XYZ file of C-alpha atoms in Angstrom:
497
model
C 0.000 0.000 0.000
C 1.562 3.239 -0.623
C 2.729 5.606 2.191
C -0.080 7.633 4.019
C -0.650 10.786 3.179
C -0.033 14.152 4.404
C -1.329 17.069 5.800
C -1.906 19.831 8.340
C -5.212 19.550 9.323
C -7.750 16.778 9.024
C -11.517 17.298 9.038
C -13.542 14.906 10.110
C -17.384 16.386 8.921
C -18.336 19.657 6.369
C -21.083 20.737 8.333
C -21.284 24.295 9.647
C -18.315 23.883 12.192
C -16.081 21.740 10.110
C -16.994 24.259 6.929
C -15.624 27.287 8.998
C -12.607 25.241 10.879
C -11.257 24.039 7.065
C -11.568 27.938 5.514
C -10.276 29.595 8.831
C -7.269 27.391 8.846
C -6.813 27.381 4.931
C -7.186 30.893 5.044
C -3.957 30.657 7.208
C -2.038 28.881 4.765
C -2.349 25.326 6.109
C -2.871 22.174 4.037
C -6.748 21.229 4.991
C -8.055 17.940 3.914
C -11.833 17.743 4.811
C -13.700 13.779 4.896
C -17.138 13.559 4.664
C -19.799 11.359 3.937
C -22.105 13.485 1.787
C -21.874 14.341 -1.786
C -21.872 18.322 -1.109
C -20.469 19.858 1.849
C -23.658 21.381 4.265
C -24.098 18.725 6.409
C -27.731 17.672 7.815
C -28.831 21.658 8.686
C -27.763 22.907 4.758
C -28.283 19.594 3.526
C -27.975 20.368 -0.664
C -29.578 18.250 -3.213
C -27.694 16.123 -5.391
C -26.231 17.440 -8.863
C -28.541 16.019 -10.848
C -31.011 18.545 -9.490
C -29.619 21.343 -10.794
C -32.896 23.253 -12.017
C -33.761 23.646 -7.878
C -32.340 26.078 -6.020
C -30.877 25.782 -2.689
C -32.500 27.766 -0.465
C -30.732 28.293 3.735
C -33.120 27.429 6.393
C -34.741 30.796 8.191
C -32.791 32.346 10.611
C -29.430 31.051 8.793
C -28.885 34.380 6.547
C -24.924 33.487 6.835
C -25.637 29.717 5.899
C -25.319 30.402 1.620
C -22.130 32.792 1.741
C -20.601 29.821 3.941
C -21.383 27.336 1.634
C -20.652 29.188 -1.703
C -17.061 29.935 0.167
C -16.419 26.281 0.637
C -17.170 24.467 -2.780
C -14.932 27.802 -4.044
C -12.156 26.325 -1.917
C -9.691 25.275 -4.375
C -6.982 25.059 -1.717
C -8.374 22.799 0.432
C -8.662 18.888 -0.220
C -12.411 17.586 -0.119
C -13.375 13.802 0.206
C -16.505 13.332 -0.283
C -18.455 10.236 0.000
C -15.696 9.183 2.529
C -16.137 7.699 5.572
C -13.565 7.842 8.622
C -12.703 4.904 10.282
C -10.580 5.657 13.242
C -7.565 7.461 14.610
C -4.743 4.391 14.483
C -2.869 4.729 17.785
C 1.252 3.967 17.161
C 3.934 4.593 18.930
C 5.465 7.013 16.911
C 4.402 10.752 17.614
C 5.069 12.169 14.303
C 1.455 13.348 13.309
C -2.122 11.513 13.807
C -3.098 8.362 11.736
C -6.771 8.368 10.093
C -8.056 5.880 8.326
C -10.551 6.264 5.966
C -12.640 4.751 2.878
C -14.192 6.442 -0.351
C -14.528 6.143 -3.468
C -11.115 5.706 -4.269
C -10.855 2.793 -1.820
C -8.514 2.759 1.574
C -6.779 5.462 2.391
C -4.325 6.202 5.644
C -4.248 9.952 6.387
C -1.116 11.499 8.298
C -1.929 15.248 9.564
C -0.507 17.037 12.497
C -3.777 18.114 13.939
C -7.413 16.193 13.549
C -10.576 18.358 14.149
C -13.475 16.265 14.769
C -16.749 17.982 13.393
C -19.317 14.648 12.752
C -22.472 16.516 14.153
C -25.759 14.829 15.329
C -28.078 12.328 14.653
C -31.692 11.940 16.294
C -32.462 10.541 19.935
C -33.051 7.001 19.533
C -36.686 6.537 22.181
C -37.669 2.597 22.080
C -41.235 2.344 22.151
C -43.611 -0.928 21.476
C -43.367 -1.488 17.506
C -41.384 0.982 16.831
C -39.114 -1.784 14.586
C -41.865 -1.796 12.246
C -41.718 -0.145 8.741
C -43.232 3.463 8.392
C -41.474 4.054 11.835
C -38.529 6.951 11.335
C -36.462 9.718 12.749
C -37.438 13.126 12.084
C -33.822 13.706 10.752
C -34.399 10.991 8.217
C -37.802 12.281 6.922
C -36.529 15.694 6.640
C -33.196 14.440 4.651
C -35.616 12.967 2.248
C -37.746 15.862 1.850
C -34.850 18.520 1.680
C -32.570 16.251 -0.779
C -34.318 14.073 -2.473
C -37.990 15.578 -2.906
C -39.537 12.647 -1.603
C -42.498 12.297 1.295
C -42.017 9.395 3.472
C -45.315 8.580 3.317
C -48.963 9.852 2.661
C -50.523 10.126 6.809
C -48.251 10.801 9.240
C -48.331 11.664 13.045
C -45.231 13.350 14.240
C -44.145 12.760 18.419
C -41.501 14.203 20.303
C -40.207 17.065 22.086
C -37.455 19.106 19.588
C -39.166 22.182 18.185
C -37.572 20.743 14.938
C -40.717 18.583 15.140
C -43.057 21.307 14.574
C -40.484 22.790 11.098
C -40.914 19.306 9.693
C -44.553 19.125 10.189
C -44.999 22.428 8.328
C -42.429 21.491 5.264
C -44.254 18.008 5.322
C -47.840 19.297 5.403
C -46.613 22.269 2.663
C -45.238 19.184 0.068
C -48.464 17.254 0.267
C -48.341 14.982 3.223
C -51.425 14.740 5.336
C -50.130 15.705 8.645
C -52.537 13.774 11.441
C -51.212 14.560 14.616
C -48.189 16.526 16.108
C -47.964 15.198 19.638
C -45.319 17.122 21.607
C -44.481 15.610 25.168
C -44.114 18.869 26.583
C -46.679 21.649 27.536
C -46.199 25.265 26.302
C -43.767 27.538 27.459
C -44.935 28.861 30.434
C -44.729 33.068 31.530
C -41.685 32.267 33.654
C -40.113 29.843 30.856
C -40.833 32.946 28.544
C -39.680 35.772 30.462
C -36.575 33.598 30.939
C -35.636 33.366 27.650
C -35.769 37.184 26.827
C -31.881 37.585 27.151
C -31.633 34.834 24.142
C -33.755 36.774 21.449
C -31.437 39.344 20.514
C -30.185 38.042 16.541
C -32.647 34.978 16.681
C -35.938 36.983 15.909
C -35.983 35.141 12.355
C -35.105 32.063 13.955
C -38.314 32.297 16.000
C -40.523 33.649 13.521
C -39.848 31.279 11.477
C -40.949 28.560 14.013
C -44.348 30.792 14.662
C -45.086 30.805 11.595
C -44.677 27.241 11.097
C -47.087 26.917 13.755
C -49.821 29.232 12.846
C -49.167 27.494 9.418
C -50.375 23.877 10.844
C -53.119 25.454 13.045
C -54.273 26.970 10.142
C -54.550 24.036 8.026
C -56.267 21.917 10.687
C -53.402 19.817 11.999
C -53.970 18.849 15.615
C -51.078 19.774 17.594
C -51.159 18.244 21.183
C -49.441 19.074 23.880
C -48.211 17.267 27.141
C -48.607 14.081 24.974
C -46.483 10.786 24.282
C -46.459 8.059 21.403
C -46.873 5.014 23.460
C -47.174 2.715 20.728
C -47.356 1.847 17.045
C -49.472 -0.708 15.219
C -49.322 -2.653 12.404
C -48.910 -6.165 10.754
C -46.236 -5.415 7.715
C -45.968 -1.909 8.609
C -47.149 1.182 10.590
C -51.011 1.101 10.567
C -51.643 3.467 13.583
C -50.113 4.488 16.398
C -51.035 5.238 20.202
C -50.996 8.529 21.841
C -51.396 9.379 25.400
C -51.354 12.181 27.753
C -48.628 12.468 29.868
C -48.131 15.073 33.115
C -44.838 17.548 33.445
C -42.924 14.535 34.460
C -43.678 12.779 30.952
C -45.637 9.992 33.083
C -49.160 9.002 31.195
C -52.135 10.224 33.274
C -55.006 9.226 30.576
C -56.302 6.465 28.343
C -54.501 5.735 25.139
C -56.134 6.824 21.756
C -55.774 5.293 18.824
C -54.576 7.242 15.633
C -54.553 5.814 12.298
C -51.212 6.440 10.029
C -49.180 4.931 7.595
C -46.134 6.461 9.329
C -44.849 7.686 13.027
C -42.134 10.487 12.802
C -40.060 10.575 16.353
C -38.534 13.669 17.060
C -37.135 13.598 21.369
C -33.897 15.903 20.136
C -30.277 14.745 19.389
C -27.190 12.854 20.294
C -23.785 14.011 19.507
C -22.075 12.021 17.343
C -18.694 11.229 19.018
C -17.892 7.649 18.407
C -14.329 9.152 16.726
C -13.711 11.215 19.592
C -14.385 8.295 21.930
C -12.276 5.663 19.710
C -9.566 8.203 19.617
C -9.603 8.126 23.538
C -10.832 11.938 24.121
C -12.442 12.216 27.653
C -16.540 12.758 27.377
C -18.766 14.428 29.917
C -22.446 13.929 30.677
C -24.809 17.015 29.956
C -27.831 15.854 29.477
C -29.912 18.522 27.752
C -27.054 18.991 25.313
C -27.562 15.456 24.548
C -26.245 13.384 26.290
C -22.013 12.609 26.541
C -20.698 15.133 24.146
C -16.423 15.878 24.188
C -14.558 17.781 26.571
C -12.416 20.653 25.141
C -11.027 23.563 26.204
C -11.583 27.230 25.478
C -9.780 26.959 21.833
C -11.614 23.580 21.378
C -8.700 21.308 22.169
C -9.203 17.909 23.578
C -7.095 16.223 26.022
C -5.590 13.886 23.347
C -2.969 16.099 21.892
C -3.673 17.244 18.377
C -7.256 16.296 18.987
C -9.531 20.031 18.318
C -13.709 18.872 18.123
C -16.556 21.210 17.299
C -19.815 21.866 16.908
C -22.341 18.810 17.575
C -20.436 15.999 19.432
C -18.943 18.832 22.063
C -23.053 19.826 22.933
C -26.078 20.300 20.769
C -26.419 23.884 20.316
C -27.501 24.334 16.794
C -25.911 25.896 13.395
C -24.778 29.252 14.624
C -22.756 28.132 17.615
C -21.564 25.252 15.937
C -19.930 27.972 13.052
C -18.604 29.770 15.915
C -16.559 26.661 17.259
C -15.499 26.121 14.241
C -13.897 29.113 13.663
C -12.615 28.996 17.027
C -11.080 24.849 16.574
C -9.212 26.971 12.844
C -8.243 29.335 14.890
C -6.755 26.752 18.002
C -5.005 24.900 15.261
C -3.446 27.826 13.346
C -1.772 29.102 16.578
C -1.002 25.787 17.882
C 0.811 24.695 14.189
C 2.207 28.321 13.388
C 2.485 30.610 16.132
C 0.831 33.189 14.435
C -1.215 36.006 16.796
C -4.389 35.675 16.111
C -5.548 37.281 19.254
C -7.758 39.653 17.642
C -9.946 36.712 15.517
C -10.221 34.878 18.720
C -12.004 37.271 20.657
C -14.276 37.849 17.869
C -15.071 34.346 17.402
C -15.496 34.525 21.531
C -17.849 37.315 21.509
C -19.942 34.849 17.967
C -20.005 32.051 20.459
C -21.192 33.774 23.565
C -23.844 35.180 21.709
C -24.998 31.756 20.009
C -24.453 29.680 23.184
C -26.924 32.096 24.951
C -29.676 31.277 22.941
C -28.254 27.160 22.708
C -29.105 27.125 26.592
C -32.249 28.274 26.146
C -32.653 25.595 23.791
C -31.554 23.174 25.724
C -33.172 23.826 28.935
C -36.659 24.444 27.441
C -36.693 21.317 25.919
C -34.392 18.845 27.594
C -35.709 14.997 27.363
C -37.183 13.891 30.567
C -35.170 10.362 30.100
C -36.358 8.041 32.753
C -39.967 8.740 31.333
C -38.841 7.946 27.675
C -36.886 4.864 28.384
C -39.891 3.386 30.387
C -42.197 3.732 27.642
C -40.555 0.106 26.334
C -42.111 -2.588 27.378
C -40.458 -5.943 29.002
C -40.401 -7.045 24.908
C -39.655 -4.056 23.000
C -36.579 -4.164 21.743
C -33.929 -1.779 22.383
C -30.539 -2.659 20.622
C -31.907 -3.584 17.690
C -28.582 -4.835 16.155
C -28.318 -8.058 18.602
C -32.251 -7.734 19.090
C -32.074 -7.266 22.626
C -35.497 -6.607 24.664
C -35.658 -4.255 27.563
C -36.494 -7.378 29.548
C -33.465 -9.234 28.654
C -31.411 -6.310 29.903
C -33.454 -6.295 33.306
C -32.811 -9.857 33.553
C -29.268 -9.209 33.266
C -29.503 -6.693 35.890
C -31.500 -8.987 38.538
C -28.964 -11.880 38.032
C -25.775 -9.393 38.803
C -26.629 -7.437 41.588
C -23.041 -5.297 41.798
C -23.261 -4.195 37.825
C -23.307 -0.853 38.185
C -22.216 0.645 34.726
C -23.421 0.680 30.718
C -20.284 -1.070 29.613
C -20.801 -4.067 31.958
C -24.607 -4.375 30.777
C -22.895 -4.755 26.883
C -20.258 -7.149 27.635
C -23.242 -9.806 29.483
C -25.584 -9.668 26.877
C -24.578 -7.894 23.540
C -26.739 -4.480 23.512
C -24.679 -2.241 21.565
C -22.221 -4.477 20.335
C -23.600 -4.758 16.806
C -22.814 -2.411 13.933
C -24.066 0.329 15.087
C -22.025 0.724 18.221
C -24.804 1.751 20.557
C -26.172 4.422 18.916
C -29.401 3.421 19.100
C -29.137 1.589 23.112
C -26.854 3.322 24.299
C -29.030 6.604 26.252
C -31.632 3.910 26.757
C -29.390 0.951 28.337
C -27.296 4.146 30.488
C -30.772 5.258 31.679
C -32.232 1.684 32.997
C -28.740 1.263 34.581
C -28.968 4.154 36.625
C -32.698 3.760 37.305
C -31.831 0.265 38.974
C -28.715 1.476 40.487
C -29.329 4.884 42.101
C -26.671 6.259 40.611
C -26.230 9.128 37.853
C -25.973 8.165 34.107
C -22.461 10.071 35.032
C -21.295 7.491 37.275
C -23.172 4.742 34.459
C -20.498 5.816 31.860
C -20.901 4.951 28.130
C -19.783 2.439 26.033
C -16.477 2.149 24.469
C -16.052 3.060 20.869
C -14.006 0.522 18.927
C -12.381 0.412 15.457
C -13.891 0.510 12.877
C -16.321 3.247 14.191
C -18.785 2.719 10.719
C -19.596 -0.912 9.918
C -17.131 -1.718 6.671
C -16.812 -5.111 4.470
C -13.752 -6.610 5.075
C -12.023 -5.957 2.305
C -11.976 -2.355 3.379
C -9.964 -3.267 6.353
C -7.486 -5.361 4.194
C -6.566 -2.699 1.722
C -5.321 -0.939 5.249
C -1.430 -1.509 6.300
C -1.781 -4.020 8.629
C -1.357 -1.791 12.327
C -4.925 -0.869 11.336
C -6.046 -4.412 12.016
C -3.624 -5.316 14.605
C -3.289 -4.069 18.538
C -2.049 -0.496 17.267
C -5.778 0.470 17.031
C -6.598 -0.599 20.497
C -3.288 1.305 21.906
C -5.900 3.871 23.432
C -8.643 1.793 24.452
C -7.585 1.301 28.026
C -7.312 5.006 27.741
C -11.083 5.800 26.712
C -12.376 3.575 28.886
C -10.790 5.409 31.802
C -11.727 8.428 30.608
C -15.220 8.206 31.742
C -16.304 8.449 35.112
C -17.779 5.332 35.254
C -14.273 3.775 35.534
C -15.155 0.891 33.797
């Protein structure tokens, strides 16, 4: 295999934060090499459509004036080196400290990457919530419905009822309803904002007003059209033989705890929408300590003011260090370039740090308000499975086997020990979907915080590959080099497991 290659920076996501975090260090004069899954760079937020629509024009999501200049900038960006359709695989750990090791796949096949610094910018995806039949066809993440309304002009299906909690929810009721859909229910789990909860939030509406007009709108939209949008109510269930046929909705008190009768809606689809979990499974596998926050969902990266993690050379930014949205996740980026241009060439650049400072203040100030208005009540969620719903739904492991697991070990205390008894989140997935869910029961039967819980270890690969991927790699890839750090990342997180 030929020798890896080189660079300054890798970038690892070309979302808002790893947009602004390759320019801002390209701007600098470093080599940027960018990796990311997508066709376009955007990420989910500016998700573009594919080429081969070129008659429909991209239009930025309200209250993201910024969000075309940023994107024009970056497919302009002659200087830096974009790989799209390319997935990372994991930081190889070797003993050598001449630069970090990615490994990645694309289009061009297997590919080691050398660069001095790695920013880590992979975003979101949705908040997995376990519910009875939620396995079945026709049930999907908001994310997911969105992605195939924004790129691909396509409705998931005809009748839909939407439940959750994000106020993304409501956005992708509106865009559903406005391409044809027949939107039957919105069920949100929580009530409306309340005086206090308003008056609270005042100090978070300077620069958002389109933000939150947009989102009124959207709402007035729905009421207008007849949609019945419910508040302080759950999905509990959804029905079907081959696929969704209905679902079950119930009314729930502030704690998220039903306090009513299930009704019965008929739909062809169920849309969940509880919020979003940082997507850190590289920052984990590359053995950067995590930190539980909760209503920034859930174990997102520790960093420092310049975005640094405590694995030297490791910067991350935006999503997997705190869901906060588009505009603060720009802001880190900018601030991760700016980290990494000081760090690699002493330049001062004391003047476009505090400017970036003052950009992220201002975003993370409305991000908290976010965040506290609508944080996930999680005991309540992961209690609406059943003894036989299943939660990891790679090994097909049932709530009930977990408890079982629990009952019959008495001293297991943490998320990684549930995994290693009886397979949740060991499939190809990695936890994603079990994870929150598995941490959550664990704590519930312990007493202690999800803190203490921990999360499960990231392993390499990080993205389920054939095998043939991994044997176009030099052979350290698939050998103990890539577990180096594991001992590391396991201790990193308070659960000590």
């Amino acid at each position: 295999m030929a020798e890896p290659l080189t660079c300054d920076v890798a970038l690892v996501g070309a979302g808002p934060a790893g947009m602004m975090a390759a320019l801002t260090a390209a701007d600098h004069g470093l080599r940027v090499t960018v990796v990311d899954e997508q066709r376009r760079p955007g990420g989910q937020i500016f998700r573009q459509r594919p080429p081969e629509f070129p008659h429909q024009p991209w239009t930025p999501p309200a209250g993201y004036p910024w969000a075309s200049s940023l994107l024009e900038r970056a497919e302009s960006a002659t200087d830096i080196d974009w790989r799209f359709q390319t997935t990372a695989l994991g930081v190889v750990h070797e003993e050598r400290d001449d630069g970090i090791l990615l490994a990645t796949t694309g289009p061009g096949g297997s590919a080691l990457l050398r660069a001095r610094r790695l920013v880590i910018a992979t975003g979101a995806f949705d908040m997995p919530v376990p519910v009875p039949g939620w396995t079945l066809p026709g049930v999907m993440m908001a994310g997911a419905v969105q992605t195939l309304l924004k790129s691909q002009q396509v409705l998931a299906a005809e009748r839909l009822v939407l439940a959750g909690s994000h106020p993304l929810l409501l956005l992708v009721a509106d865009q559903l309803r406005s391409a044809g859909a027949d939107v039957a229910e919105v069920a949100l789990a929580r009530g409306l904002p309340t005086p206090r909860e308003a008056l609270g939030s005042l100090g978070a509406v300077p620069g958002h007003l389109s933000l939150l007009g947009d989102s009124a709108r959207a709402v007035a939209r729905l009421v207008a059209g007849g949609v019945r949008i419910s508040p302080r109510t759950v999905v509990t269930a959804a029905h079907g033989h081959r696929h969704v046929e209905a679902v079950s909705l119930t009314q729930v008190d502030r704690q998220w705890r039903g306090v009513g009768q299930a009704r019965r809606v008929e739909a062809d689809a169920l849309v969940l929408g509880y919020g979003f979990q940082p997507s850190a499974e590289l920052a984990r596998q590359a053995g950067c300590a995590m930190r539980w926050d909760s209503p920034a969902g859930g174990w997102v990266v520790a960093h420092d003011d310049r975005m640094a993690t405590d694995v030297p050379g490791v910067y991350a930014a935006g999503e997997p260090v705190g869901v906060s949205g588009a505009e603060m996740a720009r802001s880190q980026g900018r601030l991760a370039g700016l980290g990494v241009v000081s760090d690699l060439t002493g330049h001062n650049v004391d003047v476009e740090l505090e400017e970036a400072d003052r950009s992220a203040r201002r975003a993370r100030r409305f991000a908290r308000v976010v965040q506290r208005m609508f944080a996930p009540q999680r005991e309540a969620l992961a209690d609406l499975a059943g003894s036989d719903t299943v939660v990891c739904r790679c090994e097909l492991v049932s709530r009930g086997a977990i408890e079982q697991v629990l009952d019959a070990n008495p001293g297991m205390s943490t998320a990684n020990a549930v995994k290693l008894e009886c397979r949740s989140g060991m499939g190809p997935c990695q936890g994603r979907y079990c994870e929150t869910t598995v941490g959550t029961l664990v704590a519930g039967r312990t007493g202690r915080p999800v803190a203490q819980v921990g999360h499960f270890t990231a392993h390499f690969p990080i993205k389920p590959v054939p095998l043939s991927v991994l044997g176009e790699l030099d052979g350290d890839v698939t050998s103990g080099a890539c577990a180096h750090r594991h001992h590391r990342a396991e201790g990193s997180q308070e659960s000590g497991e």
